[in-house]
Short mmCIF file of N, CA and C in Angstrom, two decimals:
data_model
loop_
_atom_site.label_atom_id
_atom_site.label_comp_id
_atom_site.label_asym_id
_atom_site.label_seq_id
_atom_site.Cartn_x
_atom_site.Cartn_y
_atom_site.Cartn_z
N UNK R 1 -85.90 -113.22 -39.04
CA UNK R 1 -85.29 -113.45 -37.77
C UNK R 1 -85.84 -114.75 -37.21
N UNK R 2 -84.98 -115.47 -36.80
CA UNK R 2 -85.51 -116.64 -36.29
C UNK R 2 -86.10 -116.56 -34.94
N UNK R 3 -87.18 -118.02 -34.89
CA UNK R 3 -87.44 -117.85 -33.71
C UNK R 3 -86.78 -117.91 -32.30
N UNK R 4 -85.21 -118.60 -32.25
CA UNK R 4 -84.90 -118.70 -31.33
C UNK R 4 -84.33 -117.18 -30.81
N UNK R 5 -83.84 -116.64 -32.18
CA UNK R 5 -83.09 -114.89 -31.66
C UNK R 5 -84.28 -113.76 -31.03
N UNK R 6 -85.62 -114.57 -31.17
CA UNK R 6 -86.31 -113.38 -30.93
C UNK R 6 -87.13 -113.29 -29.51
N UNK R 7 -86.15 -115.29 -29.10
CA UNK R 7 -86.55 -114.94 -27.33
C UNK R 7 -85.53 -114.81 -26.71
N UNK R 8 -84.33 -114.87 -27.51
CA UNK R 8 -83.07 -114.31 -26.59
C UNK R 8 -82.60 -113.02 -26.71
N UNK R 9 -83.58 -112.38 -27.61
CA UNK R 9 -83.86 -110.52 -27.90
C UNK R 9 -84.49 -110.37 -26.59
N UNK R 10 -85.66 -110.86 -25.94
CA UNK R 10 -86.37 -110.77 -25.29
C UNK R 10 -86.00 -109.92 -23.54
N UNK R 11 -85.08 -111.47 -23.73
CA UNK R 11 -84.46 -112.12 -22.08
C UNK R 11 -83.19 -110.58 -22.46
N UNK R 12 -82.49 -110.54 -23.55
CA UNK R 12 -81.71 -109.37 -23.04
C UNK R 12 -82.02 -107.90 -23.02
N UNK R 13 -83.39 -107.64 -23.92
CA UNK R 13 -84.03 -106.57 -23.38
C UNK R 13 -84.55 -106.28 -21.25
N UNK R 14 -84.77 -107.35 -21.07
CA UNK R 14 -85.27 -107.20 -20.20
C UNK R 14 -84.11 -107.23 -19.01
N UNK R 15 -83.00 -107.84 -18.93
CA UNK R 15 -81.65 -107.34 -18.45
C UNK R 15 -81.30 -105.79 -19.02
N UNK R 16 -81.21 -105.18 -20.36
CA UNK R 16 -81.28 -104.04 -20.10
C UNK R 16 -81.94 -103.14 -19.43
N UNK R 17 -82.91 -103.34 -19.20
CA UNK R 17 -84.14 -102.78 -18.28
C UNK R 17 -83.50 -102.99 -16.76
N UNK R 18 -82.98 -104.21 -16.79
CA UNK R 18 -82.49 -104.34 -15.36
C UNK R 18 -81.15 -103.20 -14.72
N UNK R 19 -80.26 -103.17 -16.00
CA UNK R 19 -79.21 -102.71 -15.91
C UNK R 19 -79.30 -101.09 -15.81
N UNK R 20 -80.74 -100.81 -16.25
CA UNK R 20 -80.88 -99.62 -16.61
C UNK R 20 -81.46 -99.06 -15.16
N UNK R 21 -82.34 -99.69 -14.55
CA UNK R 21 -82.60 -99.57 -13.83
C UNK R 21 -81.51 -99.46 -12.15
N UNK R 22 -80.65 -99.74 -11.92
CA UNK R 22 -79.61 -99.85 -11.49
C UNK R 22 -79.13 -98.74 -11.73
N UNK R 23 -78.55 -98.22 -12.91
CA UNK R 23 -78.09 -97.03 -13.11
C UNK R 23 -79.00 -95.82 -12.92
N UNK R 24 -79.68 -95.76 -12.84
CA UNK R 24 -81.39 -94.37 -12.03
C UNK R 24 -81.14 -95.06 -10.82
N UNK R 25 -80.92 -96.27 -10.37
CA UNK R 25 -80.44 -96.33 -8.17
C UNK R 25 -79.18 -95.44 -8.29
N UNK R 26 -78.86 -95.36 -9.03
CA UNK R 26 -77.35 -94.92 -8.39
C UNK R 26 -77.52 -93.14 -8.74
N UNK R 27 -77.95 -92.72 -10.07
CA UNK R 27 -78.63 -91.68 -9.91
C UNK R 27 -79.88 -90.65 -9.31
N UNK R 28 -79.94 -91.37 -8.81
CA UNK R 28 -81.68 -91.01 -8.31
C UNK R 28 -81.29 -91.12 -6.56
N UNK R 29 -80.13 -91.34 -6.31
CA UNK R 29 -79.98 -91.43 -4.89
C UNK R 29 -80.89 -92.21 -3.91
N UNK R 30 -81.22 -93.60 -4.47
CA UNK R 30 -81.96 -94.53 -3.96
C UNK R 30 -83.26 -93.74 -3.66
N UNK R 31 -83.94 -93.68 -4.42
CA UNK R 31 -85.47 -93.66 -4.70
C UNK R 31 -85.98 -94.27 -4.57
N UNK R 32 -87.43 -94.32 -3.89
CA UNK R 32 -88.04 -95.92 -3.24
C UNK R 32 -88.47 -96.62 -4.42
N UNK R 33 -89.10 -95.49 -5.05
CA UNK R 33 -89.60 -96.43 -6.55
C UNK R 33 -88.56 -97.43 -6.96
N UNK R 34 -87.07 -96.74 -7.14
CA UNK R 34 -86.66 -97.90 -7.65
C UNK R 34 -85.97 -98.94 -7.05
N UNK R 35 -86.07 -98.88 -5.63
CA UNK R 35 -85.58 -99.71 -4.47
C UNK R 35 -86.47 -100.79 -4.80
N UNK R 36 -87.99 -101.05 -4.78
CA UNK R 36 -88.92 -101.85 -5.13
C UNK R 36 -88.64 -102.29 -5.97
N UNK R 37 -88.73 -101.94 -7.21
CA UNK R 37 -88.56 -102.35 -8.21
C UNK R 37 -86.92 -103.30 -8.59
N UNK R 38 -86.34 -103.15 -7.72
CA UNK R 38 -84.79 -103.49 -7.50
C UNK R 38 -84.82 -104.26 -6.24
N UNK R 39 -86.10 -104.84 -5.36
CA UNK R 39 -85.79 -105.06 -4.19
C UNK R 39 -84.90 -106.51 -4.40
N UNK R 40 -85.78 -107.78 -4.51
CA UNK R 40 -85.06 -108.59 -4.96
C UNK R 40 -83.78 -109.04 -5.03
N UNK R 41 -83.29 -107.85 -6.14
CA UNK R 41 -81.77 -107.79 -6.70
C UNK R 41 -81.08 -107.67 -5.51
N UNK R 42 -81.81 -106.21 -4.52
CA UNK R 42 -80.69 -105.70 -3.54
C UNK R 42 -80.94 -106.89 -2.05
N UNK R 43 -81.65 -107.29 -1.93
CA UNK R 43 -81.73 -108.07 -0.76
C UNK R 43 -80.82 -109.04 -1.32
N UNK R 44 -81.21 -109.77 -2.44
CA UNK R 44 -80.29 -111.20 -2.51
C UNK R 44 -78.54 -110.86 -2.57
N UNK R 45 -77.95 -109.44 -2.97
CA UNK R 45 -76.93 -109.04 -3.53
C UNK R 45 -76.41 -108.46 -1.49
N UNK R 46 -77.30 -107.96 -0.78
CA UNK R 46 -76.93 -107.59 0.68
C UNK R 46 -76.76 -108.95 1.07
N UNK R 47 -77.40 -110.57 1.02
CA UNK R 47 -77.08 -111.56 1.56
C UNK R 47 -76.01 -112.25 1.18
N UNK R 48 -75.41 -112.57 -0.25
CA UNK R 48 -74.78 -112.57 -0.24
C UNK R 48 -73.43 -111.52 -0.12
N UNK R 49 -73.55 -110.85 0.13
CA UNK R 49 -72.36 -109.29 0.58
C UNK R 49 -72.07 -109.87 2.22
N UNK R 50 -73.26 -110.11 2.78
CA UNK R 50 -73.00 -110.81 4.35
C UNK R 50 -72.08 -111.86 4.69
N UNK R 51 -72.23 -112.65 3.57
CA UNK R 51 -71.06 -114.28 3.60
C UNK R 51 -70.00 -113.49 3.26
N UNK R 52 -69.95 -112.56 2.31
CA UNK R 52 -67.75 -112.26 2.23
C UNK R 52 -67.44 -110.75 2.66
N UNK R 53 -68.36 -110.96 4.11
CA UNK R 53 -68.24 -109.66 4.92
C UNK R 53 -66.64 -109.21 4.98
N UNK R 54 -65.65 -110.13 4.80
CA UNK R 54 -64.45 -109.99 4.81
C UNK R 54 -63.97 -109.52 4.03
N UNK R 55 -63.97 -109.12 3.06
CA UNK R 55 -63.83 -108.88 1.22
C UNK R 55 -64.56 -107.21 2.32
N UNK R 56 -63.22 -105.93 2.09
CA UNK R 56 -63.29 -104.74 2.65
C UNK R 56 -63.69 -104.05 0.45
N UNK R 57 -64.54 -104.08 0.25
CA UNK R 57 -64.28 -103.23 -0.78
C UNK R 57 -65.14 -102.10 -0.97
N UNK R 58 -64.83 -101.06 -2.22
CA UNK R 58 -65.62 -99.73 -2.30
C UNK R 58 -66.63 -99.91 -2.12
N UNK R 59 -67.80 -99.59 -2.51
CA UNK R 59 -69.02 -98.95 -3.14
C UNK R 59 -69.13 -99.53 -4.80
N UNK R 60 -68.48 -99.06 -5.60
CA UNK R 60 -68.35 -99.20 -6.76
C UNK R 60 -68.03 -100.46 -7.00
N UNK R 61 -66.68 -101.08 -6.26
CA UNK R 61 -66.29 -102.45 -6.95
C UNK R 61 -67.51 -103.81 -6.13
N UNK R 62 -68.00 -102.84 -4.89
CA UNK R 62 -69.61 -103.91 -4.40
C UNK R 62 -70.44 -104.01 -5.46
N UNK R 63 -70.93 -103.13 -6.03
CA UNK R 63 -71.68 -102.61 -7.06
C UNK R 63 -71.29 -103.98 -8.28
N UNK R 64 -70.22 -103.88 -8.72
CA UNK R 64 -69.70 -104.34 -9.53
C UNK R 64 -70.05 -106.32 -9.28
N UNK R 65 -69.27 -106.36 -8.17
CA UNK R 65 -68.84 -107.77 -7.87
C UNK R 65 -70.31 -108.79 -7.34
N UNK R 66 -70.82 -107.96 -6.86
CA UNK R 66 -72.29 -108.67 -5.96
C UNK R 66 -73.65 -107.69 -6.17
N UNK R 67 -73.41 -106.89 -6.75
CA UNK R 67 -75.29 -106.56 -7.47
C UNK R 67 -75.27 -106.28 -8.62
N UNK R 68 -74.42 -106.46 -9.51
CA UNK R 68 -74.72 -106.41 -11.05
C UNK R 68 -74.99 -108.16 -11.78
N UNK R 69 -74.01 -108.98 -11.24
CA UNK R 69 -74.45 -110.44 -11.68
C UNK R 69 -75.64 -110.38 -11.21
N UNK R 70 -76.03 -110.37 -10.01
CA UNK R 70 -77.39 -110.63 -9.54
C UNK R 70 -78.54 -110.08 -9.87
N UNK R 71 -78.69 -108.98 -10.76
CA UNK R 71 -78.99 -107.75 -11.46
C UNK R 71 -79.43 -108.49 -12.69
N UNK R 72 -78.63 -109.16 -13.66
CA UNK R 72 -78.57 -109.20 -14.98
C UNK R 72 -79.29 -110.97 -14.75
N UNK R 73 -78.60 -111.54 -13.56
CA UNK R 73 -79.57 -113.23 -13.47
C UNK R 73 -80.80 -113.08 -13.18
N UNK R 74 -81.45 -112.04 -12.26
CA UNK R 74 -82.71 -112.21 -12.35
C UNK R 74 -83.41 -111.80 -12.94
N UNK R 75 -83.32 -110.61 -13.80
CA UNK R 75 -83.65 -109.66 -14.48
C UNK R 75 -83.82 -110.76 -16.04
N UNK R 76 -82.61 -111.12 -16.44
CA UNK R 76 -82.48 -112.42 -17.02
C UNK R 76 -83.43 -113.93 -17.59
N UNK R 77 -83.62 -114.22 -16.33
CA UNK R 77 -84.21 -115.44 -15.67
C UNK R 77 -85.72 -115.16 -15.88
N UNK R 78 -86.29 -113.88 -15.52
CA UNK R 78 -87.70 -113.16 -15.46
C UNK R 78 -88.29 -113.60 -16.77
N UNK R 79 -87.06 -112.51 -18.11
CA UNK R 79 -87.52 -112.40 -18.97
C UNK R 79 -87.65 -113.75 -19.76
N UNK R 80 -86.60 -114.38 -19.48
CA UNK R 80 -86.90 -116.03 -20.29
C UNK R 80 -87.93 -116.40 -19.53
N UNK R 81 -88.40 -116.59 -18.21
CA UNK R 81 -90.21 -117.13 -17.50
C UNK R 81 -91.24 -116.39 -18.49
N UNK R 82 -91.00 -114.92 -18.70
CA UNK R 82 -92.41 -114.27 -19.65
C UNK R 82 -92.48 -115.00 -20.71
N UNK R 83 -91.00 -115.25 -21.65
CA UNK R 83 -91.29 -115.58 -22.50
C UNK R 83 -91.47 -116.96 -23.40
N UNK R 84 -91.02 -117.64 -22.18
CA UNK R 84 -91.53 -119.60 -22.44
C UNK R 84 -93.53 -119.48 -21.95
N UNK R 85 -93.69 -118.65 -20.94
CA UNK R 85 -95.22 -118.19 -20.84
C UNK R 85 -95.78 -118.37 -22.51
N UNK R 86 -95.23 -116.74 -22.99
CA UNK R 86 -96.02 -116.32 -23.79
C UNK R 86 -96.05 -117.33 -25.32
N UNK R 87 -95.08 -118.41 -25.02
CA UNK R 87 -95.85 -119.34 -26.29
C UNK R 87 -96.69 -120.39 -25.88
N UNK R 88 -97.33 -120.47 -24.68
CA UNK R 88 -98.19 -121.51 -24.21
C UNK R 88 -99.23 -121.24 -24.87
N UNK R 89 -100.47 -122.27 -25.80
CA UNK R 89 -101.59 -121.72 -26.38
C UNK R 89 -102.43 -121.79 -24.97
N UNK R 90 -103.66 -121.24 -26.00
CA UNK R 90 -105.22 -121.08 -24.91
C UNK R 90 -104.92 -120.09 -24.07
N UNK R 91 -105.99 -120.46 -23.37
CA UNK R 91 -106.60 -119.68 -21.86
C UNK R 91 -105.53 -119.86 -21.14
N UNK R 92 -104.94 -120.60 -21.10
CA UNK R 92 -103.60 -120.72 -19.77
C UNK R 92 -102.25 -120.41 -19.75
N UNK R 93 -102.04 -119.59 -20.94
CA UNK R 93 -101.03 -118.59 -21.08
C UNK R 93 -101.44 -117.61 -19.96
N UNK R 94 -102.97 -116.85 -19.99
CA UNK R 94 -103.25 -115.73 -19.06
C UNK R 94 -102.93 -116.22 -17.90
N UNK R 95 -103.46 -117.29 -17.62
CA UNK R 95 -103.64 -118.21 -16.49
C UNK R 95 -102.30 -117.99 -15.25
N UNK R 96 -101.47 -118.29 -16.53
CA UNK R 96 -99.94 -118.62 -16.24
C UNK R 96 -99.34 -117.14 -15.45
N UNK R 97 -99.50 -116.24 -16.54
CA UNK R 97 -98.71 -114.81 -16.78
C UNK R 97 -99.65 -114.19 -15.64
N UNK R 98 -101.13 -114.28 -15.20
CA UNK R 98 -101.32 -113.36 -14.00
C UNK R 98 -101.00 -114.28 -12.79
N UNK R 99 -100.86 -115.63 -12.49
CA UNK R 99 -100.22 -116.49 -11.18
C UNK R 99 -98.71 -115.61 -11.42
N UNK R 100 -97.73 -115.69 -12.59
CA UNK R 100 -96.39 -115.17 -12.16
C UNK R 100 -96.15 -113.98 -11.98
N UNK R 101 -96.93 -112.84 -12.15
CA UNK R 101 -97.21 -111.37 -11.91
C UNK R 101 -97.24 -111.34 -10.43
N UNK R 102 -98.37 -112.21 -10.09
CA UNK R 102 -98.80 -111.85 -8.78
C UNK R 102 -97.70 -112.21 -7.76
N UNK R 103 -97.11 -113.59 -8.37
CA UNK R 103 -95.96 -114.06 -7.45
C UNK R 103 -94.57 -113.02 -7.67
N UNK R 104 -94.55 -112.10 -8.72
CA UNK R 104 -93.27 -111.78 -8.68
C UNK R 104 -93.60 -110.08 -7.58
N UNK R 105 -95.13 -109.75 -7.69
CA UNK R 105 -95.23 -108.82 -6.55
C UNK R 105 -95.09 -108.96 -5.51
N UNK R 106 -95.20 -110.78 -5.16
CA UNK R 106 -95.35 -111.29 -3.22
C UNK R 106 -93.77 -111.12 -3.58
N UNK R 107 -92.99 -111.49 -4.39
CA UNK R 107 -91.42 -111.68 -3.94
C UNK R 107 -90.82 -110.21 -3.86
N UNK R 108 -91.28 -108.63 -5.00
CA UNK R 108 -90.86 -107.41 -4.58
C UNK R 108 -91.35 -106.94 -3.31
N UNK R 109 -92.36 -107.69 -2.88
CA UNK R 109 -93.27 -107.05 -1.56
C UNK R 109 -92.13 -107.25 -0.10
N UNK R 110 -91.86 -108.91 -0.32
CA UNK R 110 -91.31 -109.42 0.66
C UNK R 110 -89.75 -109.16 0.45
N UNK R 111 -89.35 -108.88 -0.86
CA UNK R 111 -87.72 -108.17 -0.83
C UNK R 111 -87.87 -106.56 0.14
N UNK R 112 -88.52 -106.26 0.22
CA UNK R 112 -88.78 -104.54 0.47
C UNK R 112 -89.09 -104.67 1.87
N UNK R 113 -89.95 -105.95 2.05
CA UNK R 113 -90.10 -105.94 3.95
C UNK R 113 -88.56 -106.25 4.68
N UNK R 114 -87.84 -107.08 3.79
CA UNK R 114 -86.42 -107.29 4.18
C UNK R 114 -85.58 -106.42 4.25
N UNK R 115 -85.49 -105.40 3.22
CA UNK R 115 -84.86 -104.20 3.03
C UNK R 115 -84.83 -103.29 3.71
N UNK R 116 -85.64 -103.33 4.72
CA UNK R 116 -86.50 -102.25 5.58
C UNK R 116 -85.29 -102.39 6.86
N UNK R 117 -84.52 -103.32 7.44
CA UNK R 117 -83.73 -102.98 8.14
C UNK R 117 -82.30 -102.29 7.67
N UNK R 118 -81.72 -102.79 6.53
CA UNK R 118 -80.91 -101.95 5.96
C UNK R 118 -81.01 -100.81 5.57
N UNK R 119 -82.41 -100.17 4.97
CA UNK R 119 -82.72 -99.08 4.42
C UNK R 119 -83.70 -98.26 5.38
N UNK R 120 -83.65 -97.70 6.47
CA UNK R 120 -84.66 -97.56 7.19
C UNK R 120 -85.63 -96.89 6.63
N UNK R 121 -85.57 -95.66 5.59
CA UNK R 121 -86.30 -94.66 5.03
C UNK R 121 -87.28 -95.31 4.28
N UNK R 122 -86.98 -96.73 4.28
CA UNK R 122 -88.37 -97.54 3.56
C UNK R 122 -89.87 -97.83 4.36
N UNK R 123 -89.20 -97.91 5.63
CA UNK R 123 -90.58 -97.84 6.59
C UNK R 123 -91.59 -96.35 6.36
N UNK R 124 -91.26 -95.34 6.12
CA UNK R 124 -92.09 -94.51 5.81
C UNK R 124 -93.06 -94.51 4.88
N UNK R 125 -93.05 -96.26 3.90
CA UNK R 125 -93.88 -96.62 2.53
C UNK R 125 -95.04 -96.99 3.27
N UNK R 126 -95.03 -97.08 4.79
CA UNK R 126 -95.99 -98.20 5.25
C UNK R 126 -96.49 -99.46 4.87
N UNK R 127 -95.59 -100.60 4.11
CA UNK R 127 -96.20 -101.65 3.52
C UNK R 127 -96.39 -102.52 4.72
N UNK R 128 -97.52 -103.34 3.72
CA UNK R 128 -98.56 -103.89 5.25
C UNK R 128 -97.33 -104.71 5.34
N UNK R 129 -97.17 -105.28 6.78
CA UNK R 129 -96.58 -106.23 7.58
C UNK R 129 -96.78 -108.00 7.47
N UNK R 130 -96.83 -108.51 6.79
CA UNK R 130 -97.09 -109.54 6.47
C UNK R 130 -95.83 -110.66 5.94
N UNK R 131 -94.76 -110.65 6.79
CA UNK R 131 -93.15 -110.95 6.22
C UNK R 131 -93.04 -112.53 6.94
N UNK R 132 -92.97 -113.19 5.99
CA UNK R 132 -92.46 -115.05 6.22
C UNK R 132 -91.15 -115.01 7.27
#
C-alpha cells in the first residue's frame, strides 16, 4: 500500500468516526457526551443555519444540507492535521500533537460554551466560564 493511500485511509477513517458519531446524536437523543464531542460541528452548522434562516426546511433535510458537510470537513481536516503531525521526526512531533490536542479541547470547550444558549440542558455540565 502506498504511502499516499495510507494517509488518505487515515483522514477518511476519521470522517467515519465523524459520521458515526452524528448518527449516536441522532440516536442517543442528544447526549452531552456527544454534543461535546460534536460541539464544533454543531455550533459552526447552527451559524451557518442563521444566514439561510429563510430556507424553512425539516430536521432531516437541515441535518443533511448544513451539519453533515460540516461534519465530514472538520472531522476531515482534523484527521489530515494528525496525520501531516505524525510524519514530523524527533521530539517535535510530541511537541506538535500535545499543542494541537490541547487546542482542539480550547475549540470543543468554547463550541459547548456557545451551544449553551441553543441547548440549555448543557448548562447543567457546569463548564467553567471562560468564553472569548
Amino acid at each position: 500500500m502506498s504511502y499516499q493511500t495510507r494517509r488518505f485511509l487515515f483522514v477518511i477513517l476519521l470522517m467515519v468516526f465523524g459520521a458515526g458519531l452524528e448518527i449516536l446524536l441522532w440516536y442517543a437523543e442528544a447526549h452531552p457526551v456527544l454534543i461535546i464531542l460534536l460541539s464544533p460541528v454543531l455550533c459552526a452548522a447552527n451559524w451557518v443555519e442563521a444566514k439561510f434562516v429563510f430556507l424553512s426546511l425539516s430536521p432531516f433535510i437541515n441535518e443533511l444540507v448544513f451539519v453533515a458537510p460540516i461534519n465530514l470537513l472538520y472531522f476531515g481536516l482534523v484527521g489530515y492535521w494528525f496525520r501531516r503531525i505524525t510524519e514530523e521526526p524527533g521530539i517535535m512531533k510530541y511537541m506538535m500533537l500535545l499543542a494541537v490536542i490541547v487546542f482542539i479541547l480550547f475549540v470543543h470547550w468554547q463550541a459547548t460554551l456557545a451551544l449553551q444558549t441553543t441547548l440549555p440542558f448543557l448548562k447543567e455540565l457546569n463548564l467553567p466560564e471562560f468564553s472569548f
